Short mmCIF file of C-alpha atoms and ligand atoms in Angstrom, two decimals:
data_model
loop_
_atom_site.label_atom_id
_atom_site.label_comp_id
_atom_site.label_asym_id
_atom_site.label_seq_id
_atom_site.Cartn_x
_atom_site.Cartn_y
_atom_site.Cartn_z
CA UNK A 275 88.03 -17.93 60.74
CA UNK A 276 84.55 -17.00 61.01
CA UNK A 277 82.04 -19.54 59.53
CA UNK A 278 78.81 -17.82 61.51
CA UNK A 279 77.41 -17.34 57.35
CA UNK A 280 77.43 -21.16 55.61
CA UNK A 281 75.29 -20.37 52.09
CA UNK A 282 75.52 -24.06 52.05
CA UNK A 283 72.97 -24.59 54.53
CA UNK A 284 70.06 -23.63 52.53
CA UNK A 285 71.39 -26.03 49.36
CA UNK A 286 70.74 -29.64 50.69
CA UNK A 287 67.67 -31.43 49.32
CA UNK A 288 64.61 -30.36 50.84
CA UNK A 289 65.18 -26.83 50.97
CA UNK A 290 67.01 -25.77 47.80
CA UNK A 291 63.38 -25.64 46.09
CA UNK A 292 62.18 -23.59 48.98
CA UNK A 293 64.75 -21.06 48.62
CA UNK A 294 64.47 -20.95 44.70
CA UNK A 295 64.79 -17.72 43.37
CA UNK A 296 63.40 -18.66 39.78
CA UNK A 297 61.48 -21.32 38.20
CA UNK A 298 60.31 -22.28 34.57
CA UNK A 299 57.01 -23.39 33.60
CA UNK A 300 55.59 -24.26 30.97
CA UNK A 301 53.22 -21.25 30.87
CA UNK A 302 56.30 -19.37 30.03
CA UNK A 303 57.40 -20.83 26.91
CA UNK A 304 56.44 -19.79 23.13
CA UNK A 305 57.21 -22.60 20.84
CA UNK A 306 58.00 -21.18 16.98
CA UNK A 307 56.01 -22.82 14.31
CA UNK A 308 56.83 -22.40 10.76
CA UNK A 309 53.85 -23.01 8.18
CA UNK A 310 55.00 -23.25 4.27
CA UNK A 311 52.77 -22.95 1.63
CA UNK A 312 55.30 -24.27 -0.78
CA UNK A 313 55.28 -27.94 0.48
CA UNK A 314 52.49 -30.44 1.15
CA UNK A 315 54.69 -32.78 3.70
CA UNK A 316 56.88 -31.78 6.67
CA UNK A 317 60.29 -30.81 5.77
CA UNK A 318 63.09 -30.79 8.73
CA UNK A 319 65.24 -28.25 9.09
CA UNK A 320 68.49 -29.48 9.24
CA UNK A 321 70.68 -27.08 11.33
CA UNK A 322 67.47 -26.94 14.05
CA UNK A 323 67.31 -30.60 14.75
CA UNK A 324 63.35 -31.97 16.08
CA UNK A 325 62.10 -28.84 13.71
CA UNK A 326 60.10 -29.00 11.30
CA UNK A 327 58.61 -26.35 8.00
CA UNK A 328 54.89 -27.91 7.87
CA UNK A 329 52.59 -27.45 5.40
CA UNK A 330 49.36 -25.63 5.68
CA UNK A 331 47.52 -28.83 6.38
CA UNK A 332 49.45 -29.97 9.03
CA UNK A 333 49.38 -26.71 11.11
CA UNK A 334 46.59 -28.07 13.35
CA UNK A 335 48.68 -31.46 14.42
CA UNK A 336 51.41 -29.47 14.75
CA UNK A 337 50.21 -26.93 17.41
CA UNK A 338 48.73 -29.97 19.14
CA UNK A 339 51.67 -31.44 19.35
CA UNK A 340 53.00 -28.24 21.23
CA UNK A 341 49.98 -28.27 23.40
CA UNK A 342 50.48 -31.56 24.33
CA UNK A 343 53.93 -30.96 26.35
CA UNK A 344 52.02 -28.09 28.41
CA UNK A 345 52.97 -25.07 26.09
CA UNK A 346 50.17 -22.97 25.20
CA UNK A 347 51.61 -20.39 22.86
CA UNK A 348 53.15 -20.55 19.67
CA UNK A 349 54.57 -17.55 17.29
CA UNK A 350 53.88 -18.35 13.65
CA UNK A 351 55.79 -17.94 10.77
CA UNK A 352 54.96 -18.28 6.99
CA UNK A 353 56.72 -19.22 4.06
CA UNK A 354 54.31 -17.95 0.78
CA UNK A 355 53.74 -20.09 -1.93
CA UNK A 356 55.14 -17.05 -4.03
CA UNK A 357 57.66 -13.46 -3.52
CA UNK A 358 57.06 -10.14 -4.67
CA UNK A 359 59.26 -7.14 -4.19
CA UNK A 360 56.38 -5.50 -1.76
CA UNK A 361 55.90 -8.89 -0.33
CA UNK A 362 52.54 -9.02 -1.04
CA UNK A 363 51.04 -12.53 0.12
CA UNK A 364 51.67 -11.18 3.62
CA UNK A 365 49.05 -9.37 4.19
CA UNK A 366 46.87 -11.76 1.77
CA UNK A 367 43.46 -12.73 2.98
CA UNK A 368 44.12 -16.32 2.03
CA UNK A 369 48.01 -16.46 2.65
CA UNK A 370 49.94 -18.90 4.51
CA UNK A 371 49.78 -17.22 8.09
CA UNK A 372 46.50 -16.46 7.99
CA UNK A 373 44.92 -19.61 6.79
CA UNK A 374 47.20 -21.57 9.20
CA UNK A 375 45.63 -19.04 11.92
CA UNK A 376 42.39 -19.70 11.30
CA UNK A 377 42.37 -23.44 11.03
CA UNK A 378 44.41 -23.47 14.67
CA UNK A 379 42.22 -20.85 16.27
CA UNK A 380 39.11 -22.98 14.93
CA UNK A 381 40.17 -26.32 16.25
CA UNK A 382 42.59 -25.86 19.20
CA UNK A 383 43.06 -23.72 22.35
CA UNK A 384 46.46 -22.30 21.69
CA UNK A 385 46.99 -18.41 21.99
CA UNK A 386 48.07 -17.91 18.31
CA UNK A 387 51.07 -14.90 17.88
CA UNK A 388 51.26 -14.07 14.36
CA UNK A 389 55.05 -12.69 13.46
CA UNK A 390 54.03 -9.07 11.23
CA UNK A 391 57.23 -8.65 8.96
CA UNK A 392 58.02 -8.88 5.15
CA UNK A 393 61.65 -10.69 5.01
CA UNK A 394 59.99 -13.95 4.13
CA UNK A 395 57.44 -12.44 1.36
CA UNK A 396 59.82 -10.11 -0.11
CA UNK A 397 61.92 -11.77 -3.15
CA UNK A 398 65.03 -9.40 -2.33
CA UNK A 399 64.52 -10.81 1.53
CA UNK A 400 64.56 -7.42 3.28
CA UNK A 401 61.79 -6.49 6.09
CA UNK A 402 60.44 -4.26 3.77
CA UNK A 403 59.87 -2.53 0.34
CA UNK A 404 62.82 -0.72 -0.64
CA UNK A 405 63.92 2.61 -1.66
CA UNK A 406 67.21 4.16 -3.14
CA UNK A 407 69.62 5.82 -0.78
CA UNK A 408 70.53 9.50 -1.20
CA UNK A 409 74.63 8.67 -2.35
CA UNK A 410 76.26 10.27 0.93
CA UNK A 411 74.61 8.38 2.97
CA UNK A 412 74.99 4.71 1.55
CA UNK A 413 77.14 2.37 3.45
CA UNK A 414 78.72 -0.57 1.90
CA UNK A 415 76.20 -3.09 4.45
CA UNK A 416 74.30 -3.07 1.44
CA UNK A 417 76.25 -4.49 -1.40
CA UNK A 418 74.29 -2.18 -4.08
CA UNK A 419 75.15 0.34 -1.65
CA UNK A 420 72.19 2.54 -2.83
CA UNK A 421 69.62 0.67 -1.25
CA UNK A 422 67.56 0.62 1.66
CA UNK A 423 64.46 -0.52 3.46
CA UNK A 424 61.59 2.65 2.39
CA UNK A 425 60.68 3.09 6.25
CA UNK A 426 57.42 5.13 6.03
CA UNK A 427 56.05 2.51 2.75
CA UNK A 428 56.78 -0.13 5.13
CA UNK A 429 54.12 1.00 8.04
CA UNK A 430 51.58 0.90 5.58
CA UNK A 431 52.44 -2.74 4.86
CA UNK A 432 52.18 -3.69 8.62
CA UNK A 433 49.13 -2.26 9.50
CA UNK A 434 47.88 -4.26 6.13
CA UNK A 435 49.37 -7.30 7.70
CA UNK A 436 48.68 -7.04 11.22
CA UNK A 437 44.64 -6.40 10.23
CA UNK A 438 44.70 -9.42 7.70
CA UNK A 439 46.41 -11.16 10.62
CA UNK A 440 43.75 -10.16 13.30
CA UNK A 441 40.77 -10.42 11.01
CA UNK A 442 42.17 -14.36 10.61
CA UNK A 443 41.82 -14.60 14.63
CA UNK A 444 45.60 -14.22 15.66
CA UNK A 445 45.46 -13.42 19.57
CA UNK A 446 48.43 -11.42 19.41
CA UNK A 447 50.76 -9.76 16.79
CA UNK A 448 54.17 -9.16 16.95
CA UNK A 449 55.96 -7.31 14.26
CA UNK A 450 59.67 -8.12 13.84
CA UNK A 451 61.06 -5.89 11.26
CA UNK A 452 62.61 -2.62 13.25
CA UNK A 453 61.12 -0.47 11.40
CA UNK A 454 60.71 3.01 13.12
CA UNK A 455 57.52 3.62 14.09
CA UNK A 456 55.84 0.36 13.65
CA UNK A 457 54.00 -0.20 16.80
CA UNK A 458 52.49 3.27 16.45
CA UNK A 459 51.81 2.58 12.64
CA UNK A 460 50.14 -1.49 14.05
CA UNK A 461 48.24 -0.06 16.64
CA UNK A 462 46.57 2.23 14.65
CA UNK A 463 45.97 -0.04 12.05
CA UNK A 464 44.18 -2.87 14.38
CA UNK A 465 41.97 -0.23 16.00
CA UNK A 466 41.32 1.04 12.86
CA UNK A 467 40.13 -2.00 11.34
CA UNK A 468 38.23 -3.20 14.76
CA UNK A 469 40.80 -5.13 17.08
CA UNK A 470 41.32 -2.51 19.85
CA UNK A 471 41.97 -5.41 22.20
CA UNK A 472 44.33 -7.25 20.11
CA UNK A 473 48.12 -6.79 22.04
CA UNK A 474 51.19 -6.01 20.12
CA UNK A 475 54.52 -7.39 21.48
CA UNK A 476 57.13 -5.37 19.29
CA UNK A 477 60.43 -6.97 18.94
CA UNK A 478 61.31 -3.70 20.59
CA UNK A 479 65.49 -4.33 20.91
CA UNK A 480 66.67 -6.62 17.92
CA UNK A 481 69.94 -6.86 17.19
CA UNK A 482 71.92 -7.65 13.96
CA UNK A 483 73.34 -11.26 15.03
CA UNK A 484 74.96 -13.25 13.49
CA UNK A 485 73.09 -16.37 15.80
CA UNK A 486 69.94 -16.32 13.38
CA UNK A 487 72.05 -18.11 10.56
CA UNK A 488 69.88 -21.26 11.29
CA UNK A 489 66.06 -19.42 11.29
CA UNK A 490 67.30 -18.20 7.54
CA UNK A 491 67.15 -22.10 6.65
CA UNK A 492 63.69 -22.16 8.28
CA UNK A 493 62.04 -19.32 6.91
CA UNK A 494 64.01 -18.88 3.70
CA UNK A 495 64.36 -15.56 4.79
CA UNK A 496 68.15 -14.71 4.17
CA UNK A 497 68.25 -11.16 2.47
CA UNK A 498 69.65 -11.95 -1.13
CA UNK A 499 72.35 -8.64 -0.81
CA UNK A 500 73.38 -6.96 1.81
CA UNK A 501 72.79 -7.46 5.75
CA UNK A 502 69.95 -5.74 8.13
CA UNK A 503 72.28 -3.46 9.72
CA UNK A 504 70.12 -0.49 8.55
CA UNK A 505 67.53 -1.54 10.50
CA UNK A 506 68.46 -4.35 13.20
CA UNK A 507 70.34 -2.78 16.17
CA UNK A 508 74.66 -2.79 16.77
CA UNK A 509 75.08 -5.25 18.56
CA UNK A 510 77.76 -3.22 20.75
CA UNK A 511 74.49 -0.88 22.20
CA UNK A 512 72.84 -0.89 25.47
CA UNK A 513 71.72 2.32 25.99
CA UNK A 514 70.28 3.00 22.25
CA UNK A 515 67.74 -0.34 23.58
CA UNK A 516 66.75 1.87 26.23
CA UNK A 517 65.68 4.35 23.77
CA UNK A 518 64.22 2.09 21.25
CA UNK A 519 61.75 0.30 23.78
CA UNK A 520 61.17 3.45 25.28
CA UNK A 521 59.67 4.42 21.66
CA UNK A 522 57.47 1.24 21.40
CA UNK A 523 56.05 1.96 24.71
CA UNK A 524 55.22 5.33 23.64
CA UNK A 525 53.51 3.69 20.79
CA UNK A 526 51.02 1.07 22.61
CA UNK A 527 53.71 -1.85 22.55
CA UNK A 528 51.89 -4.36 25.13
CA UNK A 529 54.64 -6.86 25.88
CA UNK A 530 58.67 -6.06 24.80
CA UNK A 531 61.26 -8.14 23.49
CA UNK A 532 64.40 -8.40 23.52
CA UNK A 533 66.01 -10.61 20.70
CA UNK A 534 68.96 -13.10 20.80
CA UNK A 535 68.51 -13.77 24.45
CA UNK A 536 71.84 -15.34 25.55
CA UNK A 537 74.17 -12.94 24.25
CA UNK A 538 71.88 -10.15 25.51
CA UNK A 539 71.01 -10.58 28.81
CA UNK A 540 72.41 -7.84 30.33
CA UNK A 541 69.87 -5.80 27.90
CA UNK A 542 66.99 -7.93 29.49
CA UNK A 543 67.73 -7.09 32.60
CA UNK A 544 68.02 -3.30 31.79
CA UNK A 545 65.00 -3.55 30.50
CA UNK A 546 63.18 -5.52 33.48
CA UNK A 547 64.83 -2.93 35.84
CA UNK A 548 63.42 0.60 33.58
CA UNK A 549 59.90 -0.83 32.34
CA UNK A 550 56.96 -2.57 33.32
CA UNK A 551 55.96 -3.97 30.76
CA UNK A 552 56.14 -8.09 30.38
CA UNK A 553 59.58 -8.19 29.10
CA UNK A 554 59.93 -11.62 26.53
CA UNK A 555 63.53 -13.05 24.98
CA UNK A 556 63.48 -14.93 22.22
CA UNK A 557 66.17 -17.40 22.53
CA UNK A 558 67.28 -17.32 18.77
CA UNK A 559 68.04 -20.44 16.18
CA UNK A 560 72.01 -20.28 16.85
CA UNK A 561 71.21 -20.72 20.53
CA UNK A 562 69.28 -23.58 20.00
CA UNK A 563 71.87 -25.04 17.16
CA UNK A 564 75.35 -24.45 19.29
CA UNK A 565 73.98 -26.81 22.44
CA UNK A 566 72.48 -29.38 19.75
CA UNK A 567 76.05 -29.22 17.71
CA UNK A 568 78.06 -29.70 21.28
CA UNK A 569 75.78 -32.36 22.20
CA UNK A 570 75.79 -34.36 19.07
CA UNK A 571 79.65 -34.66 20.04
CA UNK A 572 78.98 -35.57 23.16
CA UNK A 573 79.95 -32.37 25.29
CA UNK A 574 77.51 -31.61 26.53
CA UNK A 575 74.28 -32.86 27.91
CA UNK A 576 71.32 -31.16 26.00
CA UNK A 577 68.93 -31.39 28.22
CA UNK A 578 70.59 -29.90 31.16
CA UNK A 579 72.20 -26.80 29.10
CA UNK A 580 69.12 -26.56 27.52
CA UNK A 581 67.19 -25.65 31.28
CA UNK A 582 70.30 -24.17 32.76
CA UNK A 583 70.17 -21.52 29.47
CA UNK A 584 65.82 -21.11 29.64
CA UNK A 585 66.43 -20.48 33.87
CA UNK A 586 69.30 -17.45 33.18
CA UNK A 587 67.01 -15.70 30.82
CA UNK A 588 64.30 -16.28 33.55
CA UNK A 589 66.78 -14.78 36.07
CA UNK A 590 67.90 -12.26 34.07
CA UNK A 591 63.97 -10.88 34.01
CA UNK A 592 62.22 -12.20 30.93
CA UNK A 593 58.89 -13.25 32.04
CA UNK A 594 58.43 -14.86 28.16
CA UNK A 595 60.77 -16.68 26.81
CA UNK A 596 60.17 -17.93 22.45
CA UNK A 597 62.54 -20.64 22.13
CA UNK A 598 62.67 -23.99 20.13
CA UNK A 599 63.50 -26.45 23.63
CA UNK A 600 60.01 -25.12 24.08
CA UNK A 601 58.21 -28.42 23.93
CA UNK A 602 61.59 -30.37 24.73
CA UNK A 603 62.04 -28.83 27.75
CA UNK A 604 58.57 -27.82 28.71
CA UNK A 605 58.31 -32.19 28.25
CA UNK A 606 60.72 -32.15 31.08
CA UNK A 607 59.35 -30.38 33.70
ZN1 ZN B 252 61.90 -9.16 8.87
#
């Protein structure tokens, strides 16, 4: 038996944190915040226990609160006081988003990402105006089968948003909508309109998963037929990410992401191994509600599934990581 090599040498005590391959700091976290112009108190969200919709008012406490546990970043999202079939109020001088931006980039420090999309503006709940579908191609995903998101209308509408979004101080934008060409269409929209140094991080590989059940609660964003499979990746493809981020990097996409996290690793650490870009997971709703669920019943210990699950998307080479133990966990380091 030869025992020369003991791995357990280097795992007592006092030097398991020298030999640490990966660590999590706060600096890393995004914490989501979701602003809704349709309330004036602060409305839990049920299946994302400790969350919270707050009205437009309460956007400054709220980002303090985040800043308070060490995280400096949070991702906004809106919920309009009204819903158009364009989605109008998303690209609204004085919509929910922007006013929330302004107030938190006037009174606090936090860097202030502004999610670009039109699911939660639209009434029909798609990421974008929508268009009939030549016959042969329709697919039953969409239950009227005949419709479909109206790519090319859609740019238009994110470079609207993204400059209404900038022009309200948002540090960074970060559209979320797969729609082809959108980082191209952004880019040119912010330099257009004067924000040449204002980064885009493109949800560059988002899949169609079932784990953002729980965000649809949040942001009232569920689409009212159909699914996003006309738009939102399979779910079964790893090289067609390749492709896709490859496309937003072509475009001027400053900082990647891959989105669910968990189930997707092995796509993060594709991605980390072909680009250099800062790769960022977003460690979806469902993530965050299965360890809560399992917890609540006592099988599991939150806090310790809720590091152990922020350090593998670390390891797996996210160097951002959007996910609601932000503060919880960011608290406990
Ligand atoms: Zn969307």
């Amino acid at each position: 038996m030869d025992l020369t090599h003991r791995p357990r040498r280097l795992r007592r005590d006092r030097i398991r944190g020298l030999v640490s391959e990966t660590s999590l700091e706060p600096a890393d976290l995004i914490a989501p915040v979701f602003v809704d112009a349709t309330t004036d108190e602060r409305v839990p969200i049920e299946s994302m226990p400790g969350h919270e919709r707050v009205p437009i008012a309460e956007a400054v406490p709220r980002v303090e609160e985040v800043l308070a546990t060490g995280v400096e970043a949070v991702m906004l999202f809106g919920i309009p006081e009204s819903k158009d079939p364009e989605g109008s109020r998303a690209w609204a001088a004085d919509g929910v988003v922007q006013e929330a931006t302004r107030r938190i980039m006037g009174e606090t420090d936090a860097y202030v990402i502004t999610d670009a999309c039109l699911c939660e503006y639209t009434d029909h709940g798609h990421c974008g105006p929508l268009e009939e579908e030549l016959a042969e191609a329709a697919d039953p995903g969409m239950a009227d089968s005949t419709m479909t998101v109206d790519n090319d209308a859609t740019l238009e509408a994110l470079q609207r948003i993204a400059a209404s979004q900038a022009r309200a101080g948002a540090d960074m934008i970060a559209p979320s909508g797969m729609i082809d060409g959108m980082v191209g269409a952004i880019r040119e929209g912010l330099d257009g309109a004067g924000y040449p140094e204002v980064p885009i991080m493109s949800y560059a590989a988002k899949y169609e998963s079932a784990f953002y059940g729980p965000f649809r609660d949040a942001a009232d964003g569920a689409p009212a037929f159909g699914d996003r499979r006309h738009y939102q990746m399979d779910p079964a493809n790893a090289r067609e990410a390749r492709r896709e981020v490859a496309l937003d990097v072509k475009q001027g996409a400053d900082v990647l992401m891959v989105k669910p996290a968990l189930p997707y690793l092995d796509i993060v650490s594709d991605l980390r191994r072909e680009f250099d870009h800062p790769i960022a997971a977003y460690n979806v709703s469902g993530e965050y509600a299965m360890l809560h669920a399992a917890a609540d019943r006592g099988w599991l210990e939150l806090e310790a599934v809720a590091r152990e699950s922020l350090l593998s998307i670390k390891r797996a080479g996210a160097d951002l990581i959007l996910t609601y133990f932000a503060e919880d966990v960011a608290r406990s380091l």
